[in-house]
Short mmCIF file of C-alpha atoms in Angstrom, two decimals:
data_model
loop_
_atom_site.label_atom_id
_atom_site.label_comp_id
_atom_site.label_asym_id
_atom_site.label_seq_id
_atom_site.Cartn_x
_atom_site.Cartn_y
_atom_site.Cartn_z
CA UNK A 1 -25.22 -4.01 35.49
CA UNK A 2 -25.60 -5.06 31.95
CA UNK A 3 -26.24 -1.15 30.52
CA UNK A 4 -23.02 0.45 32.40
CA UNK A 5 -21.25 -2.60 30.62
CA UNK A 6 -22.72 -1.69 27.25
CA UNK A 7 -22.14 2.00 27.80
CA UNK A 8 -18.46 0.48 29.08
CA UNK A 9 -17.96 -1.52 25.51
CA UNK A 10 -19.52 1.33 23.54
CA UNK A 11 -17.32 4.30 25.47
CA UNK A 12 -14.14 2.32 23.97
CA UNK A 13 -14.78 2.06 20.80
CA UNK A 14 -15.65 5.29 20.46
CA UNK A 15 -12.70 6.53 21.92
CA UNK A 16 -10.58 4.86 19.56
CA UNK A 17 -12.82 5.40 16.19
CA UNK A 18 -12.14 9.18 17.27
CA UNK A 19 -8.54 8.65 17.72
CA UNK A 20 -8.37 6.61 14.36
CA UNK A 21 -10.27 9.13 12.61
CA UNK A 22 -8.67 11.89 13.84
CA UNK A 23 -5.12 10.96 13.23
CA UNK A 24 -6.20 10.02 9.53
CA UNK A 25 -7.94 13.85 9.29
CA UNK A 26 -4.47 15.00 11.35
CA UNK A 27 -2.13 13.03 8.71
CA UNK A 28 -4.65 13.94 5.55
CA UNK A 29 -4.59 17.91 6.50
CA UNK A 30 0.18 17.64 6.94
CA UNK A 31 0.33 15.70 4.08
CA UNK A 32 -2.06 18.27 2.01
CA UNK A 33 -0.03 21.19 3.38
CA UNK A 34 3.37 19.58 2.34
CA UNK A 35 1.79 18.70 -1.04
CA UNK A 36 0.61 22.37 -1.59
CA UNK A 37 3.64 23.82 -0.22
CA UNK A 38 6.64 21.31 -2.06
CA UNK A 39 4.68 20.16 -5.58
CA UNK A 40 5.86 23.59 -7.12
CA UNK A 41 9.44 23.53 -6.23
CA UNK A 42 8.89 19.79 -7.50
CA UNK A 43 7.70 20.74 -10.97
CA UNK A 44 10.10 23.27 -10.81
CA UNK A 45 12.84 20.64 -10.08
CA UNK A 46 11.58 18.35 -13.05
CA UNK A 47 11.66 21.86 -15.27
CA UNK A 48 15.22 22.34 -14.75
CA UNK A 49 16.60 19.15 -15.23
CA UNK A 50 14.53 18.80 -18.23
CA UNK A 51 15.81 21.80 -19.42
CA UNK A 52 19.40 21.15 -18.57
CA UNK A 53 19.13 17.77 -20.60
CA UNK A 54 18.30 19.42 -23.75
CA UNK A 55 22.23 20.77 -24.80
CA UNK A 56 23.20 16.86 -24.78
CA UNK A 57 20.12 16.34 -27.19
CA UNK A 58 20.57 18.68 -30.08
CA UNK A 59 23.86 19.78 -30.45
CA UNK A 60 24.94 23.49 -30.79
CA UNK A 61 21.93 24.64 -28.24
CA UNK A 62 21.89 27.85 -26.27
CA UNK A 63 18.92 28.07 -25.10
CA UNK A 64 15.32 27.23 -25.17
CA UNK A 65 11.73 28.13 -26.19
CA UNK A 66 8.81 25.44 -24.93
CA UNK A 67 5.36 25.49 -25.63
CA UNK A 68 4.62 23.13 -22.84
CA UNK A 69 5.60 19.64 -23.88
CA UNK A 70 7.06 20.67 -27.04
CA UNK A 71 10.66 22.24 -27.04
CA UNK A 72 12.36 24.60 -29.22
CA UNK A 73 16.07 24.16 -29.12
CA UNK A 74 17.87 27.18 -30.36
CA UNK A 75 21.48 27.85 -31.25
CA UNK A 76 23.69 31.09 -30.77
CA UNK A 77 21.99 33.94 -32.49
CA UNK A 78 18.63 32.36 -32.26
CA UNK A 79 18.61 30.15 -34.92
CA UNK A 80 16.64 26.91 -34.22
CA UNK A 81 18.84 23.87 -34.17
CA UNK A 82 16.37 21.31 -33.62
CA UNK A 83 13.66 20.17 -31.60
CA UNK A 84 13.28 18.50 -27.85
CA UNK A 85 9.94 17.22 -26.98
CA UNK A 86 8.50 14.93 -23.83
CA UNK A 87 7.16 11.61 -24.43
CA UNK A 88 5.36 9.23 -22.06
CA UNK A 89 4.36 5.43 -22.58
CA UNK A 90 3.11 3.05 -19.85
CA UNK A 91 5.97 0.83 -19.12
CA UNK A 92 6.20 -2.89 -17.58
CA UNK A 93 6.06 -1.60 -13.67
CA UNK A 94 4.81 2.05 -14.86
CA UNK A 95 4.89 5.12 -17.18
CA UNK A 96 8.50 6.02 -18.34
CA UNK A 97 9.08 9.12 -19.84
CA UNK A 98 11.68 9.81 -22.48
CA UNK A 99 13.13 13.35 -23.83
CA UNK A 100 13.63 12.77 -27.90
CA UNK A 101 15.57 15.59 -29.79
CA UNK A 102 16.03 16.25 -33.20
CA UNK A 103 17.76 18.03 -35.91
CA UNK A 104 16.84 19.04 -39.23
CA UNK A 105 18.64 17.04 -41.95
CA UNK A 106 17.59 18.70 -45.23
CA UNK A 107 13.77 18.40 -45.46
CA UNK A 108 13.86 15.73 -42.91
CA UNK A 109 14.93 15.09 -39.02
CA UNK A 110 17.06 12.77 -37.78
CA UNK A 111 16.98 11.85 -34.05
CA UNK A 112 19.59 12.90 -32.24
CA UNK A 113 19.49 11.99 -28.59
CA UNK A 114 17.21 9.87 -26.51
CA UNK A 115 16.94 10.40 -22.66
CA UNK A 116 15.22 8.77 -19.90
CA UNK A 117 13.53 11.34 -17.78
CA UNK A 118 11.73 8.70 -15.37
CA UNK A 119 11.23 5.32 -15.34
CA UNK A 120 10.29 2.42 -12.53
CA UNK A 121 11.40 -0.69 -14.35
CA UNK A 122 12.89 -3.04 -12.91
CA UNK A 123 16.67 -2.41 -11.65
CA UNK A 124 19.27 -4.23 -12.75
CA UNK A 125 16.96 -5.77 -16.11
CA UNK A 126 14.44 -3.09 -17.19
CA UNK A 127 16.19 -0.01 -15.56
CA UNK A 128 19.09 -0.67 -18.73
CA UNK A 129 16.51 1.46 -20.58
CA UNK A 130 18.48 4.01 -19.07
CA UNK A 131 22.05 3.50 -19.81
CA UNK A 132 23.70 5.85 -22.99
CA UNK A 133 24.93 3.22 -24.98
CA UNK A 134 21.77 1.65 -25.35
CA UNK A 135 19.81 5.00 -25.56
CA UNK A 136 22.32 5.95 -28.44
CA UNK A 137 20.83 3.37 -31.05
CA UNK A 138 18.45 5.38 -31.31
CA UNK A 139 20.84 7.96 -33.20
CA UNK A 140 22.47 5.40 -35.51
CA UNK A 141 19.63 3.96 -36.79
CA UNK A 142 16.99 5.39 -38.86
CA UNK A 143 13.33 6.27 -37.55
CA UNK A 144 10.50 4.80 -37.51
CA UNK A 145 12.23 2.35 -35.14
CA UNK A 146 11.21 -1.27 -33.86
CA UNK A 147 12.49 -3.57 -31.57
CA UNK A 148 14.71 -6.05 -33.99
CA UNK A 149 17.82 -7.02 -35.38
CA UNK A 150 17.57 -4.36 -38.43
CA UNK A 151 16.63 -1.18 -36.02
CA UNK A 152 17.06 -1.35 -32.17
CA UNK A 153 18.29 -4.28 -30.01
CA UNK A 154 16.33 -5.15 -27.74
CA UNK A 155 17.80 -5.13 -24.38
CA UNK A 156 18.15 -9.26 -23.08
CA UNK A 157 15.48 -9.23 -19.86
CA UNK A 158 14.15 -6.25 -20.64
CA UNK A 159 11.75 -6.78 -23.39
CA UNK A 160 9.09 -4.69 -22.56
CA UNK A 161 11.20 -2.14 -21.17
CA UNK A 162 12.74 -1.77 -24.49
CA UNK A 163 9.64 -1.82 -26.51
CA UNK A 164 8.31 0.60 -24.67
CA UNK A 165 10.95 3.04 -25.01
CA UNK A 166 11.14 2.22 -28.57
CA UNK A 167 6.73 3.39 -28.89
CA UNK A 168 7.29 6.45 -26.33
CA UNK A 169 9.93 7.35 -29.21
CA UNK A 170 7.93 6.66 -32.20
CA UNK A 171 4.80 8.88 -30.93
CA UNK A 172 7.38 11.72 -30.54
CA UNK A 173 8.24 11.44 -34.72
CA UNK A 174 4.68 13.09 -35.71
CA UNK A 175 5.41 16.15 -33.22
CA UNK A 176 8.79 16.73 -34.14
CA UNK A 177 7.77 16.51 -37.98
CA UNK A 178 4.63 18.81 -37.51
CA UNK A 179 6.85 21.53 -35.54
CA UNK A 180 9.43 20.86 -38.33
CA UNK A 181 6.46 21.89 -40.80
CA UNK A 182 4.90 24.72 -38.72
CA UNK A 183 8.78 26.24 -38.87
CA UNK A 184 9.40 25.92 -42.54
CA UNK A 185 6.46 27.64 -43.52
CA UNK B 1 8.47 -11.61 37.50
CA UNK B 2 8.95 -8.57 34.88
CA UNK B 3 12.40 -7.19 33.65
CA UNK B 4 12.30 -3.85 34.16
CA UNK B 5 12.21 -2.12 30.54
CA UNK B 6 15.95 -0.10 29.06
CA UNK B 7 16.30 3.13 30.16
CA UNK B 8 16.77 5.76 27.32
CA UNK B 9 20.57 5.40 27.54
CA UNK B 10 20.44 1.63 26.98
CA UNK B 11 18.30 2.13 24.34
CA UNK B 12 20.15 4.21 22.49
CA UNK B 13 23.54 1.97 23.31
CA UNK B 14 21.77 -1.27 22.24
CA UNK B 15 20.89 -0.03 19.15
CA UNK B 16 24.04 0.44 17.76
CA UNK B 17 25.85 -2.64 17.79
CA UNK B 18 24.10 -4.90 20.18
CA UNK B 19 20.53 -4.69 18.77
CA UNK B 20 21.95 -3.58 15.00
CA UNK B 21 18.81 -3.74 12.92
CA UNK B 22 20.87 -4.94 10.44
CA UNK B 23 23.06 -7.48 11.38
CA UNK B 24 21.92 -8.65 14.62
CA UNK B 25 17.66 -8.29 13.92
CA UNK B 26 18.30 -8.77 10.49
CA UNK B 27 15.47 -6.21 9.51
CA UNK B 28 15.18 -4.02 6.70
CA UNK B 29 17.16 -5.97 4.15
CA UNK B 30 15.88 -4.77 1.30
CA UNK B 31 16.71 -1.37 1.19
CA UNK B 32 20.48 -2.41 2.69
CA UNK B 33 20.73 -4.76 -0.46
CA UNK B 34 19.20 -1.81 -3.01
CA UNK B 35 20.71 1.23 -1.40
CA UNK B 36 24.41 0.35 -0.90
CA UNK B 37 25.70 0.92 -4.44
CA UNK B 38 27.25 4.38 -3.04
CA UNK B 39 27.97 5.93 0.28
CA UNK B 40 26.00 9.23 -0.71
CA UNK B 41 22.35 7.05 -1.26
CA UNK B 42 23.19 5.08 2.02
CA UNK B 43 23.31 7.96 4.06
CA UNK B 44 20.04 9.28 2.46
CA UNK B 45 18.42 6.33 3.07
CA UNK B 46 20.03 6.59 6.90
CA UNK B 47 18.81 9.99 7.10
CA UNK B 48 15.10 9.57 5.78
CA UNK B 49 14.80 6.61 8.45
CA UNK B 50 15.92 8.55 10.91
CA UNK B 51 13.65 11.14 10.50
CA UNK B 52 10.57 9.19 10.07
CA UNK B 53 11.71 6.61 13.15
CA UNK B 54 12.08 9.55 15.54
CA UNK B 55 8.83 11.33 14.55
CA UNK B 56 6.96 7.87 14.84
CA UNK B 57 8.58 6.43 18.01
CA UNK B 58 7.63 9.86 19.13
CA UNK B 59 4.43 10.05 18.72
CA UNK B 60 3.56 6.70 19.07
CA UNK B 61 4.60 7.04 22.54
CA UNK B 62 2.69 9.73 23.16
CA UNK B 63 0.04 8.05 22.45
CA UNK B 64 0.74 4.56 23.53
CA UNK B 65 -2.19 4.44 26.90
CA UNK B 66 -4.81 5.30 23.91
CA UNK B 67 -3.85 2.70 21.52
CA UNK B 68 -6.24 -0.52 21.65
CA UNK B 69 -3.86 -3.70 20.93
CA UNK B 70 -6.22 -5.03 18.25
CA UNK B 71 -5.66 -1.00 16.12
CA UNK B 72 -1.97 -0.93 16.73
CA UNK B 73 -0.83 -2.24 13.54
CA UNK B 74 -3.13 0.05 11.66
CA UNK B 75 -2.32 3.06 13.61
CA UNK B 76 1.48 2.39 13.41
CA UNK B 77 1.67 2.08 9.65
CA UNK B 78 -1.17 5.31 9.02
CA UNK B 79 1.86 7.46 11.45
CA UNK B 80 4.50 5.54 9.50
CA UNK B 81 3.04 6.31 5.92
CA UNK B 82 2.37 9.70 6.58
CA UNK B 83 6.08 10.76 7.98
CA UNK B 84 7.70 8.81 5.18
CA UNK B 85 5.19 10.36 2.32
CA UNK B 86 6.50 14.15 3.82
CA UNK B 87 10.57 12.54 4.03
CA UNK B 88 9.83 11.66 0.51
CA UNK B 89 8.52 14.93 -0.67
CA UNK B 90 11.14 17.45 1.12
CA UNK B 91 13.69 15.20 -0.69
CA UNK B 92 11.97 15.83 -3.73
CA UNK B 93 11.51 19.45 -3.51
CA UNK B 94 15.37 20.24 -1.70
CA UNK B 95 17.29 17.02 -3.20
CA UNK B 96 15.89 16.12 -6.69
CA UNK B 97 19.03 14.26 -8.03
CA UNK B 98 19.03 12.27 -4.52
CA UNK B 99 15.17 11.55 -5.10
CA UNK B 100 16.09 10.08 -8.52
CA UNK B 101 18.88 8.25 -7.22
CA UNK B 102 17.29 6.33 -4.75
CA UNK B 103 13.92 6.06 -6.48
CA UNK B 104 11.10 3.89 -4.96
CA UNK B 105 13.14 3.09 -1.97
CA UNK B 106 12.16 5.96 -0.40
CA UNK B 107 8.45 5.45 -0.47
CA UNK B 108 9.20 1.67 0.98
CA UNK B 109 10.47 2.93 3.68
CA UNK B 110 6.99 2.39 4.88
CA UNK B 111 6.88 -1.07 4.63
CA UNK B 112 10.25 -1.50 6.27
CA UNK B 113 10.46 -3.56 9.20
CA UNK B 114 12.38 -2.03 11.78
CA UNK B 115 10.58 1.03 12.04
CA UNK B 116 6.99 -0.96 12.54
CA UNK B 117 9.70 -3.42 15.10
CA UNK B 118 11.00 -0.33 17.00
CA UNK B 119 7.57 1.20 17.15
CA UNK B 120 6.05 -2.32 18.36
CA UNK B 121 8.78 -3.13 21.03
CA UNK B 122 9.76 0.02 22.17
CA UNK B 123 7.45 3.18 21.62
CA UNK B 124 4.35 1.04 22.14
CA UNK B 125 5.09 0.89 26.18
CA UNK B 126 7.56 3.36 27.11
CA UNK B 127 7.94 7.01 27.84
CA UNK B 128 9.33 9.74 24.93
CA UNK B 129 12.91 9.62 26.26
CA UNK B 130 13.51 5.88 26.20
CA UNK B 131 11.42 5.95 22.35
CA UNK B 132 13.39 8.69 21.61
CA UNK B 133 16.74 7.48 22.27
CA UNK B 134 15.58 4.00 20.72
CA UNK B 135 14.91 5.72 17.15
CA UNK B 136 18.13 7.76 17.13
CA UNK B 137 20.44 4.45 18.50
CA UNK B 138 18.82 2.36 16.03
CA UNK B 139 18.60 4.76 12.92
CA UNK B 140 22.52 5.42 14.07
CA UNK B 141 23.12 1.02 13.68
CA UNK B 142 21.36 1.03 10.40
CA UNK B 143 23.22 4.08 8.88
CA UNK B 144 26.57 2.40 10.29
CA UNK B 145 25.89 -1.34 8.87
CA UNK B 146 24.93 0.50 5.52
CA UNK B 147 27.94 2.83 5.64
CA UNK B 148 30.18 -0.23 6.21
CA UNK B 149 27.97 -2.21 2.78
CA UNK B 150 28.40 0.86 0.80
CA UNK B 151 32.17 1.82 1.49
CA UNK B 152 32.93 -1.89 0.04
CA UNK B 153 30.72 -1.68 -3.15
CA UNK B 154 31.18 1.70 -4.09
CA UNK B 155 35.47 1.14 -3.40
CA UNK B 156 35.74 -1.81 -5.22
CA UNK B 157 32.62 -1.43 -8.02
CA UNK B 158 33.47 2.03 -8.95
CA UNK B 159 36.89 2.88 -7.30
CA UNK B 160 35.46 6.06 -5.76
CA UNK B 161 33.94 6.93 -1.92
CA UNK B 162 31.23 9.64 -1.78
CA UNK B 163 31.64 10.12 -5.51
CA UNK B 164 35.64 10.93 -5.19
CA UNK B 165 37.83 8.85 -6.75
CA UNK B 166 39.71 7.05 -4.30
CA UNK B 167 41.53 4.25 -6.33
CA UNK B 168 44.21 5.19 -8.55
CA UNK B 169 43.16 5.57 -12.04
CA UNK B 170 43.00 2.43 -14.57
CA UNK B 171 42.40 -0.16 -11.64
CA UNK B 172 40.23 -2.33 -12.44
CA UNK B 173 36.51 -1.83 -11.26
CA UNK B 174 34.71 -4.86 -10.62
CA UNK B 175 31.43 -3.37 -11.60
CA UNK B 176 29.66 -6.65 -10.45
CA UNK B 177 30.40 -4.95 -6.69
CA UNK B 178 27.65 -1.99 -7.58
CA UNK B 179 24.78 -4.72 -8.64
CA UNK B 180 22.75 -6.80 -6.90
CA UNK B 181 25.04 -9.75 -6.70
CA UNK B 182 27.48 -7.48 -5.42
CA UNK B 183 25.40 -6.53 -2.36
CA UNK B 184 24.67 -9.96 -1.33
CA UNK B 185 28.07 -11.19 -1.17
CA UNK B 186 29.06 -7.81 0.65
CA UNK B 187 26.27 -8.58 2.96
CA UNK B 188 26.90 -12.09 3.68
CA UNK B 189 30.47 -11.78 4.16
CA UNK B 190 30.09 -8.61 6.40
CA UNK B 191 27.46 -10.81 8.67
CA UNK B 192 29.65 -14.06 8.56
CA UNK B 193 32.44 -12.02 9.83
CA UNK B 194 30.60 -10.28 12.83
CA UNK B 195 29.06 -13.20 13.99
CA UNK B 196 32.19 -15.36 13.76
CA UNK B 197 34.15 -12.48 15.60
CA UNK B 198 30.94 -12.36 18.56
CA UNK B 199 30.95 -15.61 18.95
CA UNK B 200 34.37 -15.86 19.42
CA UNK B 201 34.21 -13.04 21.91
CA UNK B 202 31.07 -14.88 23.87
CA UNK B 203 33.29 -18.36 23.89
CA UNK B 204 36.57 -16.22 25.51
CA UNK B 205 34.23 -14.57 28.07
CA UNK B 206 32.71 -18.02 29.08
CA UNK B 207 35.96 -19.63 29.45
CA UNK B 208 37.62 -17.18 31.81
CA UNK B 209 34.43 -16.77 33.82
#
């Protein structure tokens, strides 16, 4: 008696580490075909709306080189008008990404538009990161930038938010002033 | 003495109004609070729980005689995960503004509890049909209570439904209607009104019995 109740006990929870395991293989094998399938129309998604974000950045754009990360914003006959390029610094609740263009002002490069690409701060407090008014500080104050008084208000709530908008923009300065280098020579 | 289970038609009729996972079960409240700034993330949201619902009730029932009671919870939210992880990538890769727009609400949808409720109370011991019908009444409840949310906030936050603008021009917006304070006052007036009105209804029905 005591066996066939064994083998009994046993029989079950085989049967359901099979059905466990085989709906996580079942679920692991869809979710690896959708990844394989969507993640390039994703990237390709990201891509464009990067891309169409860059006109609001530098004024006078047409259209774009990149080298990757970097962009190359040029105006009607080719001319470059300034610079675009991708910036990422971990945020409060995670990474937030931020588009920084520039425009050549004599030998220098003044900033001149900061966007958001993607952030998960929190809404309503750290997701102000986002909004134009803020972002457009950034313009009307000189670089290297800090969160103060004297350079960029920080937003109330939203501390670390704002601060780390504020570094994601100051480790795009050094890119846009070596491709502002690389093009004058 | 057992009540014989709804039939797929009751099901489906119960969870519209009677059962609304919103404002009768009270389920799912945070996406209802986060999602209701505009008509056009509502319905998303509507539409992604839909689709995962129906896919889970679905093949949860399929599989409901294999399912040991003390593996259900597991096994429900491994189905649930993986239906909402494809939802949120074919929204992604066909919808990327509506992706952005509703953000991380999409991937909660995992963690929201009428879809592990439905899948515990009605997919867990009936056939397809009945589970079937279930998802689709219920998913149709939710999308209405959020449809009703979202027509207030986005009309009086930003003067526009579905992204037209339905107010005339230089009303005033009261933009407080679109944040989160907004949604909670939306929500507890909505649900202060229903139940008044049902109650109501119940008392009239008793009296003329």
């Amino acid at each position: 008696m005591k066996p066939k109740i064994i083998f009994l006990v046993w029989g079950r929870v085989l049967q359901q580490a099979i059905l466990l395991v085989g709906l996580a293989l079942g679920f692991g094998t869809l979710l690896g075909a959708v990844q394989s399938s969507l993640q390039p129309r994703i990237n390709e998604n990201k891509r464009m709306e990067t891309e169409s974000r860059i006109p609001e950045l530098v004024p006078g754009c047409e259209s774009v080189e990149t080298t990757g990360e970097n962009y190359l914003a040029l105006g009607g006959d080719s001319q470059l008008v300034g610079w675009v390029v991708k910036s990422v610094e971990g945020g409060f609740a995670g990474p937030v990404e931020v588009l920084v263009g520039a425009i050549p002002d004599g030998d220098e490069y003044r900033v001149s538009g900061v966007y958001v690409l993607s952030q998960t701060e929190t809404p309503g407090l750290g997701n102000c990161i986002e909004s134009p008014e803020w972002l457009s500080k950034f313009t009307t104050h000189p670089h290297p930038y800090r969160v103060g008084d004297d350079s960029i208000d920080g937003l109330t709530g939203a501390t670390i938010s704002s601060e780390t908008v504020v570094k994601a923009v100051n480790k795009a300065l050094p890119r846009i002033r070596t491709m502002q280098k690389e093009r004058v020579q | 003495m057992s009540t014989e289970l709804p039939t797929a038609g009751e099901r489906f009729i119960r969870g519209v109004l009677p059962e609304n996972p919103v404002f009768r079960q009270l389920l799912g409240l945070c996406p209802v609070l986060a999602v209701t700034a505009s008509l056009v993330s509502a319905w998303t949201m509507a539409g992604a729980v839909l689709f995962v619902l129906l896919c889970a009730n679905v093949l949860i029932s399929l599989l409901r005689h294999l399912i040991a009671p003390h593996l259900r919870i597991v096994l429900f939210t491994l189905i649930i995960a993986g239906f909402v992880t494809v939802a949120d990538r074919t929204l992604a890769a066909f919808a990327y503004p509506l992706s952005k727009l509703l953000g991380p609400y999409i991937p909660l949808i995992i963690v929201n509890s009428i879809i592990i409720c439905r899948c515990e109370v009605c997919a867990s011991n009936q056939g397809v049909g009945p589970a079937a019908a279930d998802a689709v009444g219920q998913s149709l409840g939710f999308g209405l209570a959020l449809s009703a949310i979202a027509a207030v906030r986005e009309l009086l936050g930003a003067g526009s439904l579905l992204g037209f603008r339905v107010l005339p021009e230089g009303s005033p917006d009261w933009v407080i209607m679109v944040l989160p304070p907004g949604a909670f006052f939306t929500f507890g007036l909505l649900l202060a009104g229903l139940t008044a009105f049902r109650i109501h209804r119940e008392n009239r029905a008793t009296r003329f019995s």
